[in-house]
Coordinates of C-alpha atoms and ligand atoms in Angstrom, one line a residue:
X16 CA -46.3 -15.6 -2.5
X17 CA -49.0 -12.2 -4.1
X18 CA -47.7 -8.4 -4.1
X19 CA -49.7 -5.8 -2.2
X20 CA -50.7 -3.6 -4.7
X21 CA -49.6 -0.7 -2.4
X22 CA -48.1 2.4 -3.7
X23 CA -43.9 2.1 -3.1
X24 CA -43.7 5.2 -0.9
X25 CA -39.9 5.2 1.2
X26 CA -39.5 6.2 4.5
X27 CA -38.0 9.8 4.3
X28 CA -36.9 12.0 6.6
X29 CA -37.7 15.4 5.5
X30 CA -41.2 13.7 5.3
X31 CA -41.2 14.0 9.4
X32 CA -40.5 18.4 9.7
X33 CA -42.8 18.7 6.2
X34 CA -45.4 16.7 8.6
X35 CA -45.1 18.5 11.9
X36 CA -45.2 22.0 10.0
X37 CA -48.2 21.2 7.7
X38 CA -50.2 18.7 11.0
X39 CA -48.5 20.8 14.2
X40 CA -47.5 24.6 12.8
X41 CA -47.6 26.3 15.6
X42 CA -46.3 23.8 18.0
X43 CA -42.9 25.2 19.5
X44 CA -38.9 23.8 19.8
X45 CA -37.0 26.0 22.1
X46 CA -33.7 25.8 23.0
X47 CA -31.7 27.5 25.9
X48 CA -29.2 29.1 23.0
X49 CA -25.6 28.6 23.3
X50 CA -25.1 32.2 23.1
X51 CA -27.4 32.9 26.2
X52 CA -31.3 33.7 26.5
X53 CA -34.6 31.5 25.2
X54 CA -34.5 30.8 21.7
X55 CA -38.1 29.7 20.6
X56 CA -39.7 29.3 17.3
X57 CA -42.4 26.6 16.2
X58 CA -42.1 23.7 13.9
X59 CA -43.4 25.7 11.0
X60 CA -40.7 28.0 11.3
X61 CA -38.1 24.9 12.1
X62 CA -38.9 23.6 9.0
X63 CA -38.4 27.2 7.0
X64 CA -35.3 27.3 7.8
X65 CA -34.4 23.6 7.4
X66 CA -35.8 23.9 3.8
X67 CA -32.8 27.0 3.4
X68 CA -30.0 25.5 5.1
X69 CA -30.5 22.6 2.9
X70 CA -30.0 25.3 -0.3
X71 CA -26.9 27.0 2.2
X72 CA -25.6 22.8 2.3
X73 CA -26.2 22.8 -1.8
X74 CA -23.7 25.7 -2.8
X75 CA -21.4 24.5 -0.5
X76 CA -21.6 21.2 -2.8
X77 CA -22.3 18.9 -0.4
X78 CA -23.0 15.4 -2.2
X79 CA -25.4 12.8 -1.5
X80 CA -23.8 10.1 0.7
X81 CA -21.0 13.1 2.1
X82 CA -20.1 12.8 5.6
X83 CA -21.7 16.1 7.3
X84 CA -20.0 16.1 11.2
X85 CA -21.2 18.0 14.1
X86 CA -19.7 19.1 17.6
X87 CA -22.8 20.7 19.4
X88 CA -25.4 20.8 22.4
X89 CA -28.7 20.1 22.2
X90 CA -30.4 23.1 20.4
X91 CA -32.5 24.3 17.1
X92 CA -29.5 24.7 14.3
X93 CA -28.6 21.3 15.4
X94 CA -31.8 19.8 14.9
X95 CA -31.9 21.3 11.7
X96 CA -28.7 20.1 10.6
X97 CA -30.1 16.5 11.5
X98 CA -33.1 17.3 8.7
X99 CA -31.8 19.2 6.5
X100 CA -28.6 17.1 6.1
X101 CA -29.9 14.1 5.5
X102 CA -32.7 15.8 3.8
X103 CA -30.3 16.1 0.8
X104 CA -29.0 12.7 0.9
X105 CA -25.8 13.2 2.8
X106 CA -25.0 12.0 6.6
X107 CA -25.5 13.7 9.7
X108 CA -22.7 12.5 11.3
X109 CA -22.7 13.4 15.2
X110 CA -19.5 13.4 17.4
X111 CA -19.1 13.6 21.7
X112 CA -17.2 16.5 21.9
X113 CA -16.6 14.8 25.9
X114 CA -14.3 12.3 24.2
X115 CA -11.0 12.3 24.6
X116 CA -9.1 14.7 21.4
X117 CA -7.6 12.1 20.2
X118 CA -10.2 9.0 19.3
X119 CA -12.4 12.8 17.9
X120 CA -9.9 13.4 15.5
X121 CA -9.4 9.6 15.1
X122 CA -12.9 9.3 14.1
X123 CA -13.3 12.8 11.6
X124 CA -10.5 10.7 10.1
X125 CA -12.4 7.2 9.7
X126 CA -15.6 8.2 8.3
X127 CA -13.8 11.3 6.1
X128 CA -15.8 14.4 7.1
X129 CA -16.2 17.4 4.4
X130 CA -17.5 18.9 6.2
X131 CA -17.8 20.6 10.5
X132 CA -20.9 22.4 12.0
X133 CA -19.7 23.5 15.7
X134 CA -21.2 25.5 18.4
X135 CA -19.3 28.7 19.4
X136 CA -18.3 26.1 23.3
X137 CA -16.0 24.2 21.2
X138 CA -13.7 27.0 19.1
X139 CA -11.1 25.9 21.2
X140 CA -11.6 22.4 20.6
X141 CA -11.8 22.5 17.4
X142 CA -8.6 24.7 16.6
X143 CA -6.4 22.6 18.8
X144 CA -7.5 19.5 16.4
X145 CA -7.2 21.4 13.9
X146 CA -3.2 20.2 12.6
X147 CA -5.2 16.1 13.0
X148 CA -8.0 17.2 11.2
X149 CA -8.2 15.7 7.4
X150 CA -7.2 18.8 5.3
X151 CA -9.7 19.8 3.6
X152 CA -12.2 19.8 6.0
X153 CA -14.7 22.7 5.8
X154 CA -15.9 24.0 9.0
X155 CA -19.1 26.6 10.3
X156 CA -19.1 28.0 13.4
X157 CA -22.8 27.4 13.6
X158 CA -23.9 30.6 15.4
X159 CA -24.0 34.8 13.8
X160 CA -21.3 37.1 12.6
X161 CA -22.1 39.1 15.7
X162 CA -21.1 36.1 17.4
X163 CA -17.9 34.9 15.9
X164 CA -14.8 36.1 16.8
X165 CA -12.2 38.3 14.6
X166 CA -9.6 35.8 14.2
X167 CA -12.1 32.3 13.4
X168 CA -11.8 31.6 9.6
X169 CA -14.7 30.0 10.1
X170 CA -18.0 29.9 7.2
X171 CA -21.5 31.5 9.7
X172 CA -24.2 29.2 9.9
X173 CA -26.6 31.8 9.4
X174 CA -24.7 33.4 6.3
X175 CA -25.3 29.9 5.3
X176 CA -28.9 29.9 5.6
X177 CA -29.7 33.4 4.8
X178 CA -31.3 34.4 1.7
X179 CA -32.7 31.4 0.5
X180 CA -36.0 30.3 0.0
X181 CA -38.4 28.6 2.4
X182 CA -38.9 25.9 0.8
X183 CA -36.8 22.7 -0.8
X184 CA -37.8 20.4 -2.7
X185 CA -36.5 17.0 -1.0
X186 CA -35.4 14.4 -2.9
X187 CA -37.1 11.0 -3.2
X188 CA -34.8 8.6 -1.9
X189 CA -34.1 4.5 -1.4
X190 CA -35.5 4.6 2.2
X191 CA -32.0 2.0 2.8
X192 CA -30.6 5.8 1.9
X193 CA -27.4 6.2 5.0
X194 CA -28.9 9.2 7.1
X195 CA -26.6 9.8 9.8
X196 CA -23.0 8.3 12.0
X197 CA -22.7 8.4 14.9
X198 CA -19.5 6.1 16.4
X199 CA -19.9 4.2 19.9
X200 CA -17.5 5.2 22.4
X201 CA -16.4 1.7 23.4
X202 CA -14.4 1.3 25.9
X203 CA -11.9 -1.3 23.7
X204 CA -10.5 -0.6 20.5
X205 CA -11.4 1.6 18.1
X206 CA -14.6 3.5 18.7
X207 CA -17.2 1.5 16.1
X208 CA -19.8 3.6 14.2
X209 CA -23.3 3.0 13.5
X210 CA -24.7 4.3 10.5
X211 CA -28.4 4.4 10.4
X212 CA -30.9 5.6 7.9
X213 CA -33.8 7.1 7.2
X214 CA -36.1 4.5 6.9
X215 CA -34.5 3.0 11.1
X216 CA -35.0 6.5 12.5
X217 CA -39.0 5.9 11.4
X218 CA -39.2 2.3 12.2
X219 CA -37.5 3.6 16.4
X220 CA -39.4 6.8 15.7
X221 CA -43.0 5.5 15.7
X222 CA -41.8 2.4 18.1
X223 CA -40.6 4.5 20.4
X224 CA -43.8 6.9 20.3
X225 CA -45.5 3.9 20.8
X226 CA -43.8 2.3 23.7
X227 CA -42.9 4.9 25.3
X228 CA -46.9 7.2 25.1
X229 CA -47.0 8.8 28.0
X230 CA -43.7 11.2 26.7
X231 CA -44.9 12.3 23.6
X232 CA -48.6 14.4 22.7
X233 CA -49.9 17.2 21.7
X234 CA -50.1 18.4 25.8
X235 CA -46.9 17.4 26.5
X236 CA -43.0 19.6 26.5
X237 CA -40.3 17.4 27.1
X238 CA -36.4 17.9 27.5
X239 CA -33.4 15.5 25.7
X240 CA -31.2 15.7 28.1
X241 CA -30.4 13.1 26.3
X242 CA -27.3 14.1 23.8
X243 CA -28.1 15.1 20.2
X244 CA -24.2 14.1 19.6
X245 CA -25.6 10.6 21.0
X246 CA -27.3 8.5 19.3
X247 CA -29.9 11.0 17.9
X248 CA -30.9 11.8 21.5
X249 CA -32.3 8.8 21.5
X250 CA -34.7 9.4 18.8
X251 CA -36.7 13.0 19.9
X252 CA -35.8 14.3 17.6
X253 CA -37.4 12.7 15.0
X254 CA -40.7 11.2 17.9
X255 CA -41.4 14.1 18.9
X256 CA -42.5 16.1 15.8
X257 CA -44.7 12.9 14.5
X258 CA -46.5 13.7 17.9
X259 CA -46.7 16.8 17.9
X260 CA -45.4 17.2 21.1
X261 CA -43.2 20.3 22.2
X262 CA -38.9 20.2 22.3
X263 CA -37.6 21.9 25.2
X264 CA -33.5 21.2 24.5
X265 CA -30.8 22.3 27.1
X266 CA -28.4 23.9 25.9
X267 CA -24.7 23.6 27.4
X268 CA -25.9 23.4 31.0
X269 CA -26.9 20.7 32.3
X270 CA -27.2 21.2 36.2
X271 CA -29.6 20.4 38.6
X272 CA -29.8 23.7 38.6
X273 CA -29.9 25.6 35.5
X274 CA -32.2 21.9 34.1
X275 CA -34.6 22.4 37.6
X276 CA -35.1 25.7 36.2
X277 CA -35.4 25.4 32.3
X278 CA -38.1 23.2 33.4
X279 CA -40.2 25.0 35.8
X280 CA -40.1 28.4 33.4
X281 CA -40.7 26.1 30.5
X282 CA -43.2 24.1 31.3
X283 CA -41.7 20.3 31.1
X284 CA -43.6 17.3 31.4
X285 CA -41.0 14.4 30.3
X286 CA -36.8 14.4 29.5
X287 CA -35.1 12.0 28.9
X288 CA -31.2 11.0 29.9
X289 CA -29.1 9.0 31.8
X290 CA -28.9 8.5 35.8
X291 CA -25.8 10.4 36.4
X292 CA -27.5 13.4 35.1
X293 CA -31.1 12.9 37.9
X294 CA -28.9 12.6 40.9
X295 CA -28.1 16.3 40.0
X296 CA -31.6 16.6 39.6
X297 CA -33.1 15.0 42.6
X298 CA -30.4 16.6 45.0
X299 CA -31.6 20.4 44.0
X300 CA -35.4 19.1 44.3
X301 CA -34.5 17.7 47.4
X302 CA -32.4 21.8 48.0
X303 CA -36.0 23.5 46.6
X304 CA -38.4 21.1 48.5
X305 CA -40.9 20.7 44.6
X306 CA -40.0 18.8 41.9
X307 CA -40.8 21.4 38.2
X308 CA -44.7 21.5 38.5
X309 CA -45.3 20.1 35.2
X310 CA -43.1 17.4 35.4
X311 CA -44.3 13.8 35.5
X312 CA -42.0 11.2 34.2
X313 CA -38.7 10.6 33.0
X314 CA -37.0 8.2 30.8
X315 CA -33.9 6.6 32.6
X316 CA -31.9 4.8 30.9
X317 CA -28.1 4.5 29.4
X318 CA -26.7 2.0 32.4
X319 CA -28.7 0.2 34.9
X320 CA -30.9 2.9 37.0
X321 CA -30.8 2.7 41.2
X322 CA -33.7 1.7 42.3
X323 CA -33.1 4.1 45.1
X324 CA -33.2 6.8 42.5
X325 CA -36.3 4.9 41.1
X326 CA -37.7 5.2 45.1
X327 CA -37.2 8.5 45.5
X328 CA -38.4 10.2 42.5
X329 CA -41.5 7.7 43.2
X330 CA -41.8 8.1 46.5
X331 CA -40.3 12.0 47.1
X332 CA -41.6 13.9 43.9
X333 CA -44.4 11.7 42.8
X334 CA -42.2 11.6 39.4
X335 CA -42.9 7.7 37.9
X336 CA -40.2 6.5 36.0
X337 CA -39.5 4.8 32.1
X338 CA -36.4 2.8 32.9
X339 CA -35.3 2.5 28.9
X340 CA -32.6 -0.5 27.7
X341 CA -30.8 0.2 24.7
X342 CA -27.2 0.8 22.6
X343 CA -25.5 3.1 20.4
X344 CA -26.2 0.1 17.4
X345 CA -30.2 -0.5 18.4
X346 CA -30.4 3.3 17.5
X347 CA -30.7 3.2 20.4
X348 CA -33.8 2.1 22.3
X349 CA -34.6 -2.2 23.0
X350 CA -36.1 -2.3 25.8
X351 CA -39.1 0.0 28.2
X352 CA -40.9 -0.4 31.0
X353 CA -44.5 0.0 31.1
X354 CA -46.1 0.9 34.6
X355 CA -49.7 0.3 34.9
X356 CA -51.9 3.5 35.8
X357 CA -54.1 1.5 38.5
X358 CA -50.4 0.4 40.0
X359 CA -49.7 2.0 43.7
X360 CA -46.4 3.1 43.3
X361 CA -44.9 0.3 45.7
X362 CA -45.9 -1.8 41.8
X363 CA -44.7 1.1 39.7
X364 CA -40.9 0.3 41.7
X365 CA -41.0 -3.2 41.0
X366 CA -41.9 -2.6 37.3
X367 CA -39.2 0.1 36.7
X368 CA -36.1 -1.9 38.5
X369 CA -35.9 -4.6 35.1
X370 CA -35.5 -2.7 31.6
X371 CA -38.6 -3.4 30.8
X372 CA -40.2 -4.8 27.2
X373 CA -39.5 -5.0 23.8
X374 CA -40.2 -2.1 21.9
X375 CA -41.9 -3.0 18.5
X376 CA -39.3 -4.3 15.9
X377 CA -37.1 -5.8 18.8
X378 CA -36.2 -9.3 18.7
X379 CA -34.6 -10.4 21.9
X380 CA -32.8 -13.7 22.8
X381 CA -30.4 -15.0 25.2
X382 CA -28.0 -18.0 25.0
X383 CA -25.1 -19.8 26.8
X384 CA -21.5 -20.1 26.2
X385 CA -22.5 -22.9 23.6
X386 CA -24.7 -20.4 21.7
X387 CA -27.3 -22.6 22.8
X388 CA -30.9 -20.5 23.5
X389 CA -32.2 -20.3 27.7
X390 CA -35.9 -20.4 28.4
X391 CA -37.3 -16.9 28.7
X392 CA -38.0 -17.7 32.4
X393 CA -36.7 -15.1 34.5
X394 CA -34.3 -17.6 35.9
X395 CA -31.8 -18.8 33.3
X396 CA -28.9 -16.1 31.3
X397 CA -27.3 -15.3 29.2
X398 CA -26.1 -13.2 26.5
X399 CA -28.5 -11.3 24.9
X400 CA -29.0 -11.4 20.8
X401 CA -31.1 -9.1 19.0
X402 CA -32.5 -8.1 15.7
X403 CA -35.0 -5.4 13.9
X404 CA -34.8 -3.0 10.9
X405 CA -33.2 -0.6 13.9
X406 CA -30.6 -2.8 14.7
X407 CA -27.0 -2.0 12.2
X408 CA -26.6 -5.2 10.0
X409 CA -22.5 -4.2 10.3
X410 CA -20.5 -1.4 11.7
X411 CA -19.6 1.4 9.2
X412 CA -15.8 0.3 7.4
X413 CA -14.4 -1.5 9.9
X414 CA -15.1 -5.8 8.3
X415 CA -12.9 -7.1 11.7
X416 CA -15.4 -5.7 14.5
X417 CA -18.6 -6.4 12.0
X418 CA -17.2 -10.1 12.0
X419 CA -17.8 -10.5 16.0
X420 CA -21.0 -8.6 16.4
X421 CA -23.2 -11.4 15.1
X422 CA -23.8 -15.3 15.6
X423 CA -24.8 -17.4 12.5
X424 CA -28.1 -16.4 12.2
X425 CA -27.1 -12.9 11.8
X426 CA -28.6 -12.0 15.5
X427 CA -26.5 -8.9 17.1
X428 CA -24.6 -9.6 20.2
X429 CA -24.7 -7.4 22.7
X430 CA -22.5 -8.4 24.8
X431 CA -24.6 -7.8 27.6
X432 CA -25.4 -10.8 30.2
X433 CA -29.6 -11.3 30.9
X434 CA -32.3 -12.8 31.8
X435 CA -35.9 -13.0 30.8
X436 CA -39.4 -13.4 32.5
X437 CA -41.9 -14.9 31.3
X438 CA -43.8 -11.9 31.0
X439 CA -41.2 -10.4 28.9
X440 CA -39.7 -8.7 31.2
X441 CA -35.8 -8.2 31.4
X442 CA -33.4 -7.6 32.9
X443 CA -29.8 -7.0 32.9
X444 CA -27.0 -8.6 34.5
X445 CA -24.0 -7.9 33.0
X446 CA -21.8 -5.9 30.9
X447 CA -20.4 -10.5 29.3
X448 CA -16.9 -8.2 30.1
X449 CA -17.9 -7.2 33.9
X450 CA -19.9 -10.0 35.2
X451 CA -17.7 -11.2 38.2
X452 CA -16.7 -15.0 38.4
X453 CA -16.0 -16.0 42.0
X454 CA -15.2 -20.0 43.0
X455 CA -17.3 -20.6 39.5
X456 CA -20.4 -18.4 40.3
X457 CA -21.5 -15.7 38.9
X458 CA -22.0 -12.1 41.1
X459 CA -23.5 -10.1 39.1
X460 CA -21.9 -5.8 39.0
X461 CA -25.5 -4.0 39.2
X462 CA -26.3 -5.9 42.0
X463 CA -23.8 -5.6 44.6
X464 CA -24.5 -1.4 43.2
X465 CA -28.0 -1.4 43.1
X466 CA -27.1 -2.9 47.0
X467 CA -24.7 -0.2 47.8
X468 CA -26.2 2.5 46.9
X469 CA -30.3 1.9 48.9
X470 CA -28.0 2.6 51.5
X471 CA -29.2 6.2 52.4
X472 CA -25.4 7.5 52.9
X473 CA -24.2 7.0 49.6
X474 CA -24.6 9.2 46.3
X475 CA -23.7 6.8 43.8
X476 CA -22.0 2.9 44.2
X477 CA -19.9 0.7 40.9
X478 CA -18.8 -2.8 41.8
X479 CA -15.6 -4.5 39.9
X480 CA -13.4 -8.2 39.9
X481 CA -10.4 -8.2 41.9
X482 CA -8.1 -11.3 41.6
X483 CA -8.1 -13.8 43.6
X484 CA -5.5 -16.7 44.7
X485 CA -8.7 -18.8 45.8
X486 CA -12.2 -17.5 44.4
X487 CA -10.5 -15.9 40.8
X488 CA -12.0 -13.2 41.2
X489 CA -14.2 -11.5 44.5
X490 CA -16.0 -8.1 44.2
X491 CA -14.3 -5.4 44.9
X492 CA -17.1 -1.8 46.1
X493 CA -16.2 1.7 46.0
X494 CA -18.6 4.4 46.9
X495 CA -19.8 7.9 46.9
X496 CA -20.9 9.3 50.1
X497 CA -23.6 11.8 50.5
X498 CA -22.0 15.1 51.8
X499 CA -21.3 15.5 55.6
X500 CA -22.3 11.7 55.6
X501 CA -20.0 9.0 57.8
X502 CA -20.8 5.4 57.8
X503 CA -18.3 2.6 57.9
X504 CA -17.3 -0.5 56.1
X505 CA -19.9 -2.5 58.2
X506 CA -22.5 -0.5 58.2
X507 CA -22.4 -0.3 54.1
X508 CA -21.5 -4.0 53.9
X509 CA -24.3 -4.9 56.9
X510 CA -27.0 -3.2 54.9
X511 CA -26.2 -5.2 51.8
X512 CA -26.3 -8.4 53.4
X513 CA -30.8 -7.9 53.4
X514 CA -30.4 -8.5 50.3
X515 CA -27.4 -10.7 49.0
X516 CA -26.0 -13.5 49.9
X517 CA -23.0 -14.0 52.2
X518 CA -20.3 -14.4 49.1
X519 CA -22.0 -12.5 47.0
X520 CA -21.2 -9.9 49.4
X521 CA -17.6 -7.8 48.5
X522 CA -14.4 -8.3 50.9
X523 CA -14.3 -4.4 50.5
X524 CA -15.2 -1.2 50.5
X525 CA -13.6 1.4 48.8
X526 CA -14.5 4.2 49.8
X527 CA -13.8 7.7 46.5
X528 CA -14.0 11.1 45.7
X529 CA -15.2 10.4 42.7
X530 CA -16.2 7.6 40.2
X531 CA -15.0 8.0 37.2
X532 CA -17.5 8.4 34.0
X533 CA -17.0 8.1 30.2
X534 CA -18.2 10.5 28.1
X535 CA -21.5 9.6 27.4
X536 CA -21.7 9.2 30.8
X537 CA -21.6 6.1 32.7
X538 CA -19.2 4.4 34.8
X539 CA -16.5 3.7 32.9
X540 CA -15.3 0.3 34.9
X541 CA -11.6 0.8 32.9
X542 CA -10.3 4.2 34.8
X543 CA -12.8 2.1 38.0
X544 CA -10.0 -0.5 38.3
X545 CA -7.4 1.5 37.2
X546 CA -8.0 3.8 40.4
X547 CA -8.0 1.1 42.4
X548 CA -5.2 -0.5 41.1
X549 CA -3.6 -0.6 44.9
X550 CA -6.4 -2.6 46.2
X551 CA -5.6 -5.9 43.9
X552 CA -2.4 -7.1 45.7
X553 CA -2.3 -9.2 48.8
Ligands
AMP24 P1 -24.2 2.7 24.1 O1 -24.4 1.7 22.7 O2 -22.5 3.5 24.7 O3 -25.2 3.4 25.1 O4 -24.0 1.7 25.4 C1 -25.1 0.3 25.2 C2 -24.9 -0.3 26.4 O5 -25.3 0.9 28.3 C3 -25.6 -1.7 26.5 O6 -25.1 -3.2 25.8 C4 -26.0 -2.1 28.3 O7 -24.4 -2.1 29.0 C5 -25.7 -0.3 29.0 N1 -26.9 -0.1 28.9 C6 -27.9 0.9 28.8 N2 -29.2 1.2 29.5 C7 -29.1 0.5 30.3 C8 -30.0 -0.2 31.4 N3 -31.2 0.0 31.0 N4 -29.5 -1.2 32.1 C9 -28.7 -1.9 32.1 N5 -27.6 -1.0 31.3 C10 -28.1 0.0 30.8

């Protein structure tokens, strides 16, 4: 082998903000501030404050490799923390505030965080958690002195920056240096940490710009509803500055009306988030009889997007849907749909129902129960495994979880059951543990949910398996009806019979007020099973 004669300059996160300040200095970052009102500044001004923060962190004694935690919404200060912490070689540990307090305390202790930065909103949470947090943990409230309550003894964010130079001499770090840490909110067992690096973050950022080019560029303003506190807001804090895309952060207000108003007043062109958020926006757009004027596309992922949602967005509002699939362990994007501009609406809808094609850097294989590779023919299905430069190679300080997560060839087991077409389109059939096995035949809970939620009276549907004496398991589908809708079980079953075989149809539809959700906005099947326990007997 002959080694190339090229410079070995490492990929580095602070280079991204320095690049944006240099090449896209006037492009803006707009935030709906936690204190109220709108904050707006340019990438050049962001770089200045990030440099000041890096000096401030140094003064606090933060060392390379230290874990610095955040409990914060999507806003400019959180973005600054991303760059300053990783830029000095420390690890930005984002924590999901929607987790149970016990889990948050467990995570802070497992990560051995030295400092916790938190938004004003989370002051009561931090106070309640304090006795369970590590003794030496230092607290920084992400606001200015004027907004700090008298009884709060935390350091003040703005004072940490104040008076420091607006340039920082970033250290040259090996590109595999850890940059950020995010724990999966697994529904079973303790949370597991994905420890990202400068290299993996940049490789992922490049790949999502290539995979979803509609969202990026100097004419675009993107709104990440997907939180900075979970999986790096799907990479947007890096890919937006890289591509000169303006960022619009929604802060704590994520209801349909607040999102609509922010999108309208800030001219948002694209937004990324999980399906539950878009259900709220669709309702609001229906109320107002229009979409936010500049909004042209939504990237939806994190759980399967019901065809009914894609159809509503495309046909009622002319909004293009990009459907994405991924995992915390994959930084997180793995696949995204590629609608073709020449397609008509029906063509675009059909393209967006599967989970899409792999982004550059992700390799995918499906295997049967014996680990034998299955063809990519759109028929054979099995467990999906992945590998790539933005996929974890192990869990943070968790040998037991790491030992189970990879096959003999080093591929990561996703725990999803999938098929892949000859054209490379991924279809997620289910989570391994959510697949329903009835009389020896598999039934996909996602197919059941898509079918039930396409009924015009249904807002959301979720399917689980219930034990059955003859068939081992049978499906049970829980539905939430639209306000004021009147519909019977047999009407929903008749509707589902148009797209599913008779033996796949549920024996019962459970009408419920609400479907339980996880901290990341996905249906919590574990809680749903608990909620519907009474349907299991008899
Ligand atoms: P998390 O690591 O919390 O982001 O969860 C990852 C899991 O969410 C995946 O393994 C899938 O089971 C599920 N998921 C994410 N995106 C999709 C999607 N577009 N369709 C179906 N399931 C999805």
